[in-house]
PDB file of C-alpha atoms in Angstrom:
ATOM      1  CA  UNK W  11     -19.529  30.620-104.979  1.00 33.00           C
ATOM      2  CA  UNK W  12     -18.052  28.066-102.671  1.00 30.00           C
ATOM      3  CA  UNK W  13     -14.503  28.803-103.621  1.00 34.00           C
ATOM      4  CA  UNK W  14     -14.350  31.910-102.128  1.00 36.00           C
ATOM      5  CA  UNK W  15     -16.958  32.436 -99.695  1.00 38.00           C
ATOM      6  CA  UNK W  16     -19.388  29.927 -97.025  1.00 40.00           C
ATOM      7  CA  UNK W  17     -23.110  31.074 -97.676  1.00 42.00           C
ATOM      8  CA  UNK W  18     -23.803  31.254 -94.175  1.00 42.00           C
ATOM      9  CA  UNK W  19     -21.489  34.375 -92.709  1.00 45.00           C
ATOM     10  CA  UNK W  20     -22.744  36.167 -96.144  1.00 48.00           C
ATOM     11  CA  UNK W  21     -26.509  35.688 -95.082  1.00 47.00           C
ATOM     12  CA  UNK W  22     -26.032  37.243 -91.882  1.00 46.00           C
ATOM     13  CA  UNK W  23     -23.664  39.892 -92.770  1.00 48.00           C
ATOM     14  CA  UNK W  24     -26.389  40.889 -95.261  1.00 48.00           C
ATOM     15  CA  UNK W  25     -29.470  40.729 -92.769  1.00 43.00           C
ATOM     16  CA  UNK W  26     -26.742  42.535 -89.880  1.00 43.00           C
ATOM     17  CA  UNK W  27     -24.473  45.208 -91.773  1.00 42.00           C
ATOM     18  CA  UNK W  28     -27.725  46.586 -93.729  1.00 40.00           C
ATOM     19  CA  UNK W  29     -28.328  50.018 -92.561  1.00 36.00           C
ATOM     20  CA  UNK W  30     -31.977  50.308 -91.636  1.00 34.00           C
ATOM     21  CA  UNK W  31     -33.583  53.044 -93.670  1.00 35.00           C
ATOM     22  CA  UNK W  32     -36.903  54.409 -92.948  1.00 35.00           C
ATOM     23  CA  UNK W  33     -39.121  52.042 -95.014  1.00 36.00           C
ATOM     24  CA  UNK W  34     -42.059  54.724 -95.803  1.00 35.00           C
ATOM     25  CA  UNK W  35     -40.619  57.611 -97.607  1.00 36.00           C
ATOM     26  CA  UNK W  36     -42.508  59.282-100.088  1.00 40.00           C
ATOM     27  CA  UNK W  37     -40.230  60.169-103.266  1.00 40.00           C
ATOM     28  CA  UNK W  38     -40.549  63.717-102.934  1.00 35.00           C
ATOM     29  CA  UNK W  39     -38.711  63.505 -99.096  1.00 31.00           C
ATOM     30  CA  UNK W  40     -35.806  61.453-100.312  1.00 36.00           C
ATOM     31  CA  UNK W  41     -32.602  62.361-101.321  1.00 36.00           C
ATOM     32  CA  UNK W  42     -32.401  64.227-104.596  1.00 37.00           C
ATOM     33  CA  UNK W  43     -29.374  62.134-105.686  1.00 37.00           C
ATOM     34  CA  UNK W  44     -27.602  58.971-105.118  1.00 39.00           C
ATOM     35  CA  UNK W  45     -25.543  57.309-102.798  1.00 37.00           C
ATOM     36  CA  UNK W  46     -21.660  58.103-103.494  1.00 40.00           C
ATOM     37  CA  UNK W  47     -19.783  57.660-100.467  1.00 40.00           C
ATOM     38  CA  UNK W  48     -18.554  53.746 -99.934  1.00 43.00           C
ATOM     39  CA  UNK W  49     -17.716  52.474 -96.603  1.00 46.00           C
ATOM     40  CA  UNK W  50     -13.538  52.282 -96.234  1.00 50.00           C
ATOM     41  CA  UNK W  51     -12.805  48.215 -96.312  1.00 51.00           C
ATOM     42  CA  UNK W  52     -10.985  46.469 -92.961  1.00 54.00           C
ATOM     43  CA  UNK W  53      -7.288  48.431 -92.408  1.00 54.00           C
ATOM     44  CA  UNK W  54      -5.654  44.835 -92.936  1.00 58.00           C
ATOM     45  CA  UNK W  55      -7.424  44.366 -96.605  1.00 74.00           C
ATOM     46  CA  UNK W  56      -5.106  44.971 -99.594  1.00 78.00           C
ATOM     47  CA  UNK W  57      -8.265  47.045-101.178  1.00 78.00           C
ATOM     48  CA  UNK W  58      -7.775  50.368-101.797  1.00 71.00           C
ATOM     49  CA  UNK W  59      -9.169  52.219 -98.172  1.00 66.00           C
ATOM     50  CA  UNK W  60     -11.196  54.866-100.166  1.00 70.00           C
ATOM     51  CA  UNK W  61     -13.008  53.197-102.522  1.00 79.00           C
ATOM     52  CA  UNK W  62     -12.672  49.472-103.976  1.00 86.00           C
ATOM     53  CA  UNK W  63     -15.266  50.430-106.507  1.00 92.00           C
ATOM     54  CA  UNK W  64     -14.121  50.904-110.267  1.00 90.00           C
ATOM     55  CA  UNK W  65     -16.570  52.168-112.799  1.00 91.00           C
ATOM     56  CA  UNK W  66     -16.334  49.080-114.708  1.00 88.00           C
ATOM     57  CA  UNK W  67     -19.039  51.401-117.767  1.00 89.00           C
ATOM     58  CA  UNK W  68     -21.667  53.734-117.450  1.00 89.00           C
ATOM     59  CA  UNK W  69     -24.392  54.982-119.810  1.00 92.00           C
ATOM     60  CA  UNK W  70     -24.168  58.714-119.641  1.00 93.00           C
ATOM     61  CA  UNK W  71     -26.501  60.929-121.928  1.00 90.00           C
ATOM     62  CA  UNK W  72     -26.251  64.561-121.195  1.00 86.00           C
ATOM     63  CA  UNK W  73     -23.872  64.489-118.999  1.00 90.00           C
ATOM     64  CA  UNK W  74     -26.105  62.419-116.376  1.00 93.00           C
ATOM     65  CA  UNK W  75     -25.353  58.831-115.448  1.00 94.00           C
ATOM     66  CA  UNK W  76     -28.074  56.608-116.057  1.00 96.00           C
ATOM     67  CA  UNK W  77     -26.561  53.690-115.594  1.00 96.00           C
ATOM     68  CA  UNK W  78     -23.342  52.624-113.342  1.00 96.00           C
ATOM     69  CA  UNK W  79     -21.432  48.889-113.567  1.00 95.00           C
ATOM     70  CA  UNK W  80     -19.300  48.956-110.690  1.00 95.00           C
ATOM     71  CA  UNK W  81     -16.763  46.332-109.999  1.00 95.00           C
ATOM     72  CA  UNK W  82     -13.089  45.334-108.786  1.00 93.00           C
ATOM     73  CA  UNK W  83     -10.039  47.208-110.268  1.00 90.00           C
ATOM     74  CA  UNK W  84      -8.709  43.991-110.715  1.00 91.00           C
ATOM     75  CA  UNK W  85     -10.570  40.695-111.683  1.00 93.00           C
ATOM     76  CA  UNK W  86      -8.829  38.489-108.403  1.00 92.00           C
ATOM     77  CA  UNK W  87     -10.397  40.672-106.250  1.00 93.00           C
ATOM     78  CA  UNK W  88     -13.820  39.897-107.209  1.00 95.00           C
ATOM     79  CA  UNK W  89     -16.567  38.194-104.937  1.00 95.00           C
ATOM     80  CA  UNK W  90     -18.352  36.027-107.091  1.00 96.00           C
ATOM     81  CA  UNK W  91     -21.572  38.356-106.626  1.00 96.00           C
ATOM     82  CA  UNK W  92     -23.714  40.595-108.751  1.00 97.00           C
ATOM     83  CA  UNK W  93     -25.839  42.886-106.985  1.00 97.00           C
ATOM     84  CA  UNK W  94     -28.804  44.865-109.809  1.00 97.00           C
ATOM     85  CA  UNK W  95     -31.292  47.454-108.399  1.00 96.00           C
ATOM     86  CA  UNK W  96     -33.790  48.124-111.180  1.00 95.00           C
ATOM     87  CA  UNK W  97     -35.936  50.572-109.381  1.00 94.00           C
ATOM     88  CA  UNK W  98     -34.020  52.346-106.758  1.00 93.00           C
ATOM     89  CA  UNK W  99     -33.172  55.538-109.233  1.00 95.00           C
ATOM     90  CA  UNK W 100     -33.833  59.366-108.801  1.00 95.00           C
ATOM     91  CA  UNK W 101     -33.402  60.857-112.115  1.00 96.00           C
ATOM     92  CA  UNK W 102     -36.624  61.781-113.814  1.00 96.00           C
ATOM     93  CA  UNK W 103     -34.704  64.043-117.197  1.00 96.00           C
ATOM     94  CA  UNK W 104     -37.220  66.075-119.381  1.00 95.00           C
ATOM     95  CA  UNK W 105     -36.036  64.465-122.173  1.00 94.00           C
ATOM     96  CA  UNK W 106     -37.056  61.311-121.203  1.00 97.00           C
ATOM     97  CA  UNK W 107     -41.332  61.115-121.558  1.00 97.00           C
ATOM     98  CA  UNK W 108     -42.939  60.001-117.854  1.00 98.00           C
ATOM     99  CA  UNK W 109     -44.245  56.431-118.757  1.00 97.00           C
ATOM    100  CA  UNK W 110     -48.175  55.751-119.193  1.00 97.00           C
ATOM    101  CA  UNK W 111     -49.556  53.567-116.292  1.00 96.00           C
ATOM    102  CA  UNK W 112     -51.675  52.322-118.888  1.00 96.00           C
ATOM    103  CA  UNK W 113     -52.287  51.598-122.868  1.00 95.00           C
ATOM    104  CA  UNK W 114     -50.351  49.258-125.741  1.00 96.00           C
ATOM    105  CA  UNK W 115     -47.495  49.154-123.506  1.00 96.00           C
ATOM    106  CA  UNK W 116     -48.927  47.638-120.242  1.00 97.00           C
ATOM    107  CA  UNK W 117     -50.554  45.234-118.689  1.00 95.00           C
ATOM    108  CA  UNK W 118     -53.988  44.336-117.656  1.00 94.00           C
ATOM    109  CA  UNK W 119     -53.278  45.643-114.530  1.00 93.00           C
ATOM    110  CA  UNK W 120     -51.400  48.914-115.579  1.00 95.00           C
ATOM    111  CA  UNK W 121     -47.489  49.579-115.559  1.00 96.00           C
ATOM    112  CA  UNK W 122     -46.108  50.628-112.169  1.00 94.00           C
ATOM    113  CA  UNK W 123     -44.014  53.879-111.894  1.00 95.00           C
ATOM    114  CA  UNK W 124     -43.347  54.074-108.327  1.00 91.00           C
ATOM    115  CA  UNK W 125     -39.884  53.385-107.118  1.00 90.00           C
ATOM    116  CA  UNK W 126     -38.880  51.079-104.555  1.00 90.00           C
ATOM    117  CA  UNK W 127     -37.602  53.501-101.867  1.00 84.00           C
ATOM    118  CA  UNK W 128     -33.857  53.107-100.861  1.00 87.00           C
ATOM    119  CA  UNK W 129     -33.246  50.249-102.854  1.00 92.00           C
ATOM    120  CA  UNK W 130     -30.522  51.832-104.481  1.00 94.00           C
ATOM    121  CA  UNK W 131     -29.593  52.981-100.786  1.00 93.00           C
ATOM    122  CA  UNK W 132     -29.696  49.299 -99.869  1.00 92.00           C
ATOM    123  CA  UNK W 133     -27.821  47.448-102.777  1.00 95.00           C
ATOM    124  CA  UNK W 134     -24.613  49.911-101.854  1.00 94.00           C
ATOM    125  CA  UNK W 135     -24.748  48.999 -98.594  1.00 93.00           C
ATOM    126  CA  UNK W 136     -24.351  45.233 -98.935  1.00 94.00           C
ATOM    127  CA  UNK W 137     -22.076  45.652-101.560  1.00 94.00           C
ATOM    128  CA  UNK W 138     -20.106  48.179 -99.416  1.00 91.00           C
ATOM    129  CA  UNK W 139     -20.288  45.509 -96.341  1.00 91.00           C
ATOM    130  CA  UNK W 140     -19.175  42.762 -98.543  1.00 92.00           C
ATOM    131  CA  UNK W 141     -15.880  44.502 -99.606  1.00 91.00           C
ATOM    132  CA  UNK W 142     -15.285  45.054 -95.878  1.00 87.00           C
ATOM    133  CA  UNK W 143     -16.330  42.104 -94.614  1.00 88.00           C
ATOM    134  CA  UNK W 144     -14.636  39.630 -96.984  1.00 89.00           C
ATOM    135  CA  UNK W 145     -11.965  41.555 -98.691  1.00 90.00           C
ATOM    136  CA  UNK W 146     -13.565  40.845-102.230  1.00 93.00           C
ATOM    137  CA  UNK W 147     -15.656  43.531-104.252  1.00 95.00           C
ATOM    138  CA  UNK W 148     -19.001  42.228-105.849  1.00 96.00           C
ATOM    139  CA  UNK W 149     -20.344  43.015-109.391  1.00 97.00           C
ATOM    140  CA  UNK W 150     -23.051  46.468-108.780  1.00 97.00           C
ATOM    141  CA  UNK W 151     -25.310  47.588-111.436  1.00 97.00           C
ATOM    142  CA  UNK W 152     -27.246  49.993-111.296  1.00 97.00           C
ATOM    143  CA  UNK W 153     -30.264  51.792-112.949  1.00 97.00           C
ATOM    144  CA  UNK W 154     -30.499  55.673-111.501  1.00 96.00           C
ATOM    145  CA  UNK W 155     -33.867  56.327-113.528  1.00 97.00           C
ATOM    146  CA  UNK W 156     -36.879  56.756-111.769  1.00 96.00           C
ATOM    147  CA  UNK W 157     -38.867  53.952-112.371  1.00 96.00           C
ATOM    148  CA  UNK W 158     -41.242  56.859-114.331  1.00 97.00           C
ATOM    149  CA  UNK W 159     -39.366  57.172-116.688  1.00 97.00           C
ATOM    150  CA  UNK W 160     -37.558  53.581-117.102  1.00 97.00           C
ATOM    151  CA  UNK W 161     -38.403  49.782-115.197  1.00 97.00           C
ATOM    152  CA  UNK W 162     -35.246  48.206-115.686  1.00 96.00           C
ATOM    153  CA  UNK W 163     -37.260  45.342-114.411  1.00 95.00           C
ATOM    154  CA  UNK W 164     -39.704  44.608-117.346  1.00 96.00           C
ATOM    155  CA  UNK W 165     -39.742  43.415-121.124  1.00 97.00           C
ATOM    156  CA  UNK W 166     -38.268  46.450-123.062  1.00 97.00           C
ATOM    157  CA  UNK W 167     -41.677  47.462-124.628  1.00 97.00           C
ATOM    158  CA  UNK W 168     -43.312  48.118-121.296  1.00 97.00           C
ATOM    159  CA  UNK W 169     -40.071  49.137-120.054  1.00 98.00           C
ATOM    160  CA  UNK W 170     -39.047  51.816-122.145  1.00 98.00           C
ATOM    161  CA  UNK W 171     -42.534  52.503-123.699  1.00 97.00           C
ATOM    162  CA  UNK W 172     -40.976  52.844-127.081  1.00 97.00           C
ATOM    163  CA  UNK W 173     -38.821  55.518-126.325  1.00 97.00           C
ATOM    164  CA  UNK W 174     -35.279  55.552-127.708  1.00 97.00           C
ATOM    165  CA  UNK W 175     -33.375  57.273-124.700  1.00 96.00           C
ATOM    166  CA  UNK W 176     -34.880  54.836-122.208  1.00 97.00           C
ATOM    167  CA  UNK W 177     -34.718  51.582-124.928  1.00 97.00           C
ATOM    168  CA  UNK W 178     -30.260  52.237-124.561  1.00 96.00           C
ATOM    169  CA  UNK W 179     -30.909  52.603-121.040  1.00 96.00           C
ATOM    170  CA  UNK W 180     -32.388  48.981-120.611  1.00 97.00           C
ATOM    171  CA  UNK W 181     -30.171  47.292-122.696  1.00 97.00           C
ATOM    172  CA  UNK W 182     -26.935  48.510-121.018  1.00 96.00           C
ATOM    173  CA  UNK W 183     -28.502  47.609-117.893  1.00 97.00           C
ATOM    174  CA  UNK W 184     -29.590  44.112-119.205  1.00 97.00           C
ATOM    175  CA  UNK W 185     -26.066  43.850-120.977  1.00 96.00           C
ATOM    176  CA  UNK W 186     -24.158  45.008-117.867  1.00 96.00           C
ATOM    177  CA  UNK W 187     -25.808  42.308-115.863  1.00 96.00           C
ATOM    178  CA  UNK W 188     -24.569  39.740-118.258  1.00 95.00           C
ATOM    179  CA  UNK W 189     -21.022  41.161-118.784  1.00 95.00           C
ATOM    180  CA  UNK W 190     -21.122  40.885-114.916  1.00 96.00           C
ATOM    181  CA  UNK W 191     -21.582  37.412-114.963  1.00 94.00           C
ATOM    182  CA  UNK W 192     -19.507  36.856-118.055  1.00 94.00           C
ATOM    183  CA  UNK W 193     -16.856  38.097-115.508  1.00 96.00           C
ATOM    184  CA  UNK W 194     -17.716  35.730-112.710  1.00 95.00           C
ATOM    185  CA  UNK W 195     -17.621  32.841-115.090  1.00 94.00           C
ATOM    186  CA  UNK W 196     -14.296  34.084-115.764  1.00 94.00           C
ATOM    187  CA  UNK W 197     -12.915  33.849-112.710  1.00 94.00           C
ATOM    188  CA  UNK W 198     -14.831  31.352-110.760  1.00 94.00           C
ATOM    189  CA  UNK W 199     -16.585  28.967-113.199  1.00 92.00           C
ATOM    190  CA  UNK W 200     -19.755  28.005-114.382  1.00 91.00           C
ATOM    191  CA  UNK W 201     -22.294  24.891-113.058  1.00 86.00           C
ATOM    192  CA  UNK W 202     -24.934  23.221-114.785  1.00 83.00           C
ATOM    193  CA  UNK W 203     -28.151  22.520-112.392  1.00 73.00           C
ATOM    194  CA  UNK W 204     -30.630  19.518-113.191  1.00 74.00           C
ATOM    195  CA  UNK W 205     -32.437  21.305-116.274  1.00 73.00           C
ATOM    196  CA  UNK W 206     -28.984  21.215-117.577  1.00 77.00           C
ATOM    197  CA  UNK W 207     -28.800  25.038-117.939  1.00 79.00           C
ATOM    198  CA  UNK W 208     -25.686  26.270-116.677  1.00 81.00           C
ATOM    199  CA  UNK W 209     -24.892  29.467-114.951  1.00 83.00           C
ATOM    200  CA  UNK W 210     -22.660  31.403-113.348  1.00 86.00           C
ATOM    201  CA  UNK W 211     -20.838  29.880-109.796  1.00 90.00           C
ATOM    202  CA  UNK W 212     -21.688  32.663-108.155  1.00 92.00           C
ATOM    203  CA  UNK W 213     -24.864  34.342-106.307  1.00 92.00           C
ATOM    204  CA  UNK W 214     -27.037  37.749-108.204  1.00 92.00           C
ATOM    205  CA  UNK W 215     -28.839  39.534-105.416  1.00 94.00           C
ATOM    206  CA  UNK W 216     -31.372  41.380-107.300  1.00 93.00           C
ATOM    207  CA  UNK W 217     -32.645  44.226-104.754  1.00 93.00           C
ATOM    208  CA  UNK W 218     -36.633  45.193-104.446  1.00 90.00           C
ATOM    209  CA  UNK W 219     -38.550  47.129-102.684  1.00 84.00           C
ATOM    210  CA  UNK W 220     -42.233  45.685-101.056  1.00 72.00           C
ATOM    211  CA  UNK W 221     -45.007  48.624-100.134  1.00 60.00           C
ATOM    212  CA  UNK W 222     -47.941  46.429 -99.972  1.00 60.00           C
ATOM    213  CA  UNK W 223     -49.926  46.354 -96.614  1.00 60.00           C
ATOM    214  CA  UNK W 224     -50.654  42.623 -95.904  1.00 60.00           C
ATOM    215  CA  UNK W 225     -48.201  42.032 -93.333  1.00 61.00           C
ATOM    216  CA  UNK W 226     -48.852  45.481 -91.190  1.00 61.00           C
ATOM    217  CA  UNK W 227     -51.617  47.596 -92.172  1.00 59.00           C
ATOM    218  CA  UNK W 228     -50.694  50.408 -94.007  1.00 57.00           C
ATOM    219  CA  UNK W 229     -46.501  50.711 -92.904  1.00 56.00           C
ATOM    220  CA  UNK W 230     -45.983  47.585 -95.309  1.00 56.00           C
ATOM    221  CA  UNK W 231     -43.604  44.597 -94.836  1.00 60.00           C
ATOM    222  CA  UNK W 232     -41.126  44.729 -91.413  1.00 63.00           C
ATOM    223  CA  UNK W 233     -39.128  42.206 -92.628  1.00 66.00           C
ATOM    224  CA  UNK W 234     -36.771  41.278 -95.121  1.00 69.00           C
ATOM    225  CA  UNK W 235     -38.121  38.984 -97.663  1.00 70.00           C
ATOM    226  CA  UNK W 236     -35.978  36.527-100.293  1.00 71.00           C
ATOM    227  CA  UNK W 237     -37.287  35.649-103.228  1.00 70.00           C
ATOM    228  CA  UNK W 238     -34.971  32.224-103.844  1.00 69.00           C
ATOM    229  CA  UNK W 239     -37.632  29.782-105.789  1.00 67.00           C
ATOM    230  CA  UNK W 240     -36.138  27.090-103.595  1.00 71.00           C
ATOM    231  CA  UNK W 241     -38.539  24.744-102.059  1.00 73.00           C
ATOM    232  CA  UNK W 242     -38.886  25.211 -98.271  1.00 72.00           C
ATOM    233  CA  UNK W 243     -38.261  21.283 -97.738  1.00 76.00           C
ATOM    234  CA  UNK W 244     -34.769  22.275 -99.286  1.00 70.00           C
ATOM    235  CA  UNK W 245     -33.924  24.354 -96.393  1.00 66.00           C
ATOM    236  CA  UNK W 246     -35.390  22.231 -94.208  1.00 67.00           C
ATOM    237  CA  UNK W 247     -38.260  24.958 -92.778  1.00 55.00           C
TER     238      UNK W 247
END
């Protein structure tokens, strides 16, 4: 995304504007519902000053959004970003079965249904401080099903465990995700690495949560952790 943007100001305004959210919050003391309210963008930014968020789609079954593509009103205002949080969500709807931690479906070592706390909490926030910061309004998707009932995260059949609600679910999330970068390849070009594979020119942030208790025992992880599959020689650590 080196048209727009310099990598370095966008690293630290992501490890800087983040809010800092309590880390160990048990499901049942979070909020109830999502995030709504986005941060007004810089007074000197053509943006709109409420919101520069447009619901690009949504998947909405009985009236509830599962899903949400958010996005630029217009496609030149885009940052050539897509943010995803797969296990951030808060709806857990009757009609949707509570997925088996284990059988057909999972694993040898079970299927996780715990969400990753804020995540969701965390992915508006950077997109929020990118809009303000830059002037230019990422690509957000986002799942809003507790990971009990759908992990956006996983092959469909361990996923959606067979169920047809969840099954449209993942593939709008999957499909938003691609329509997002469809959209960045649009506007800012693709680029072909050394496999030959080309991609988007442009950066997917693809927000987790980490409760294990290797780093401090039993609070989890104090830090920030990117998962980047770059060498450490590359950066030069």
């Amino acid at each position: 995304f080196r048209q727009k943007m310099n990598v370095i100001p966008l690293l630290t305004l992501l490890f800087t504007n983040i809010v800092t959210i309590k880390s160990s919050c048990p499901d049942e003391h979070c909020l109830s519902i999502p995030i709504t309210t986005l941060v007004p963008v810089n007074s000197c930014c053509h943006l709109p000053s409420k919101n520069p968020f447009k619901t690009r789609s949504a998947t909405i079954i009985n009236g509830e959004t599962y899903i949400s593509f958010l996005g630029p009103e217009n496609l030149s205002d885009a940052a050539p970003i897509v943010i995803a949080a797969a296990h951030g969500g808060y709806l857990k709807p009757d009609s949707i079965p509570d997925r088996q931690t284990t059988g057909p479906y999972c694993p040898s070592k079970g299927c996780k249904t715990l969400k990753d706390a804020n995540t969701l909490e965390i992915a508006r926030a950077i997109a929020d401080a990118i809009a303000r910061k830059f002037c230019k309004v990422p690509f957000l998707i986002i799942n809003h099903l507790h990971r009990s009932k759908l992990d956006a995260n996983r092959e469909i059949g361990e996923a959606a465990q067979s169920n047809p609600t969840a099954e449209k679910a993942w593939w709008d999330f999957h499909d938003f995700i691609s329509e997002a970068q469809g959209l960045v390849v649009r506007q800012f070009g693709a680029v072909s690495g050394e496999t030959g594979r080309e991609g988007a020119r442009g950066l997917f942030l693809d927000v987790h949560g980490y409760a294990g208790t290797d780093w401090v025992q039993g609070d989890g992880s104090p830090f920030v952790q990117w998962g980047y599959r770059f060498s450490k020689v590359l950066f030069r650590l």
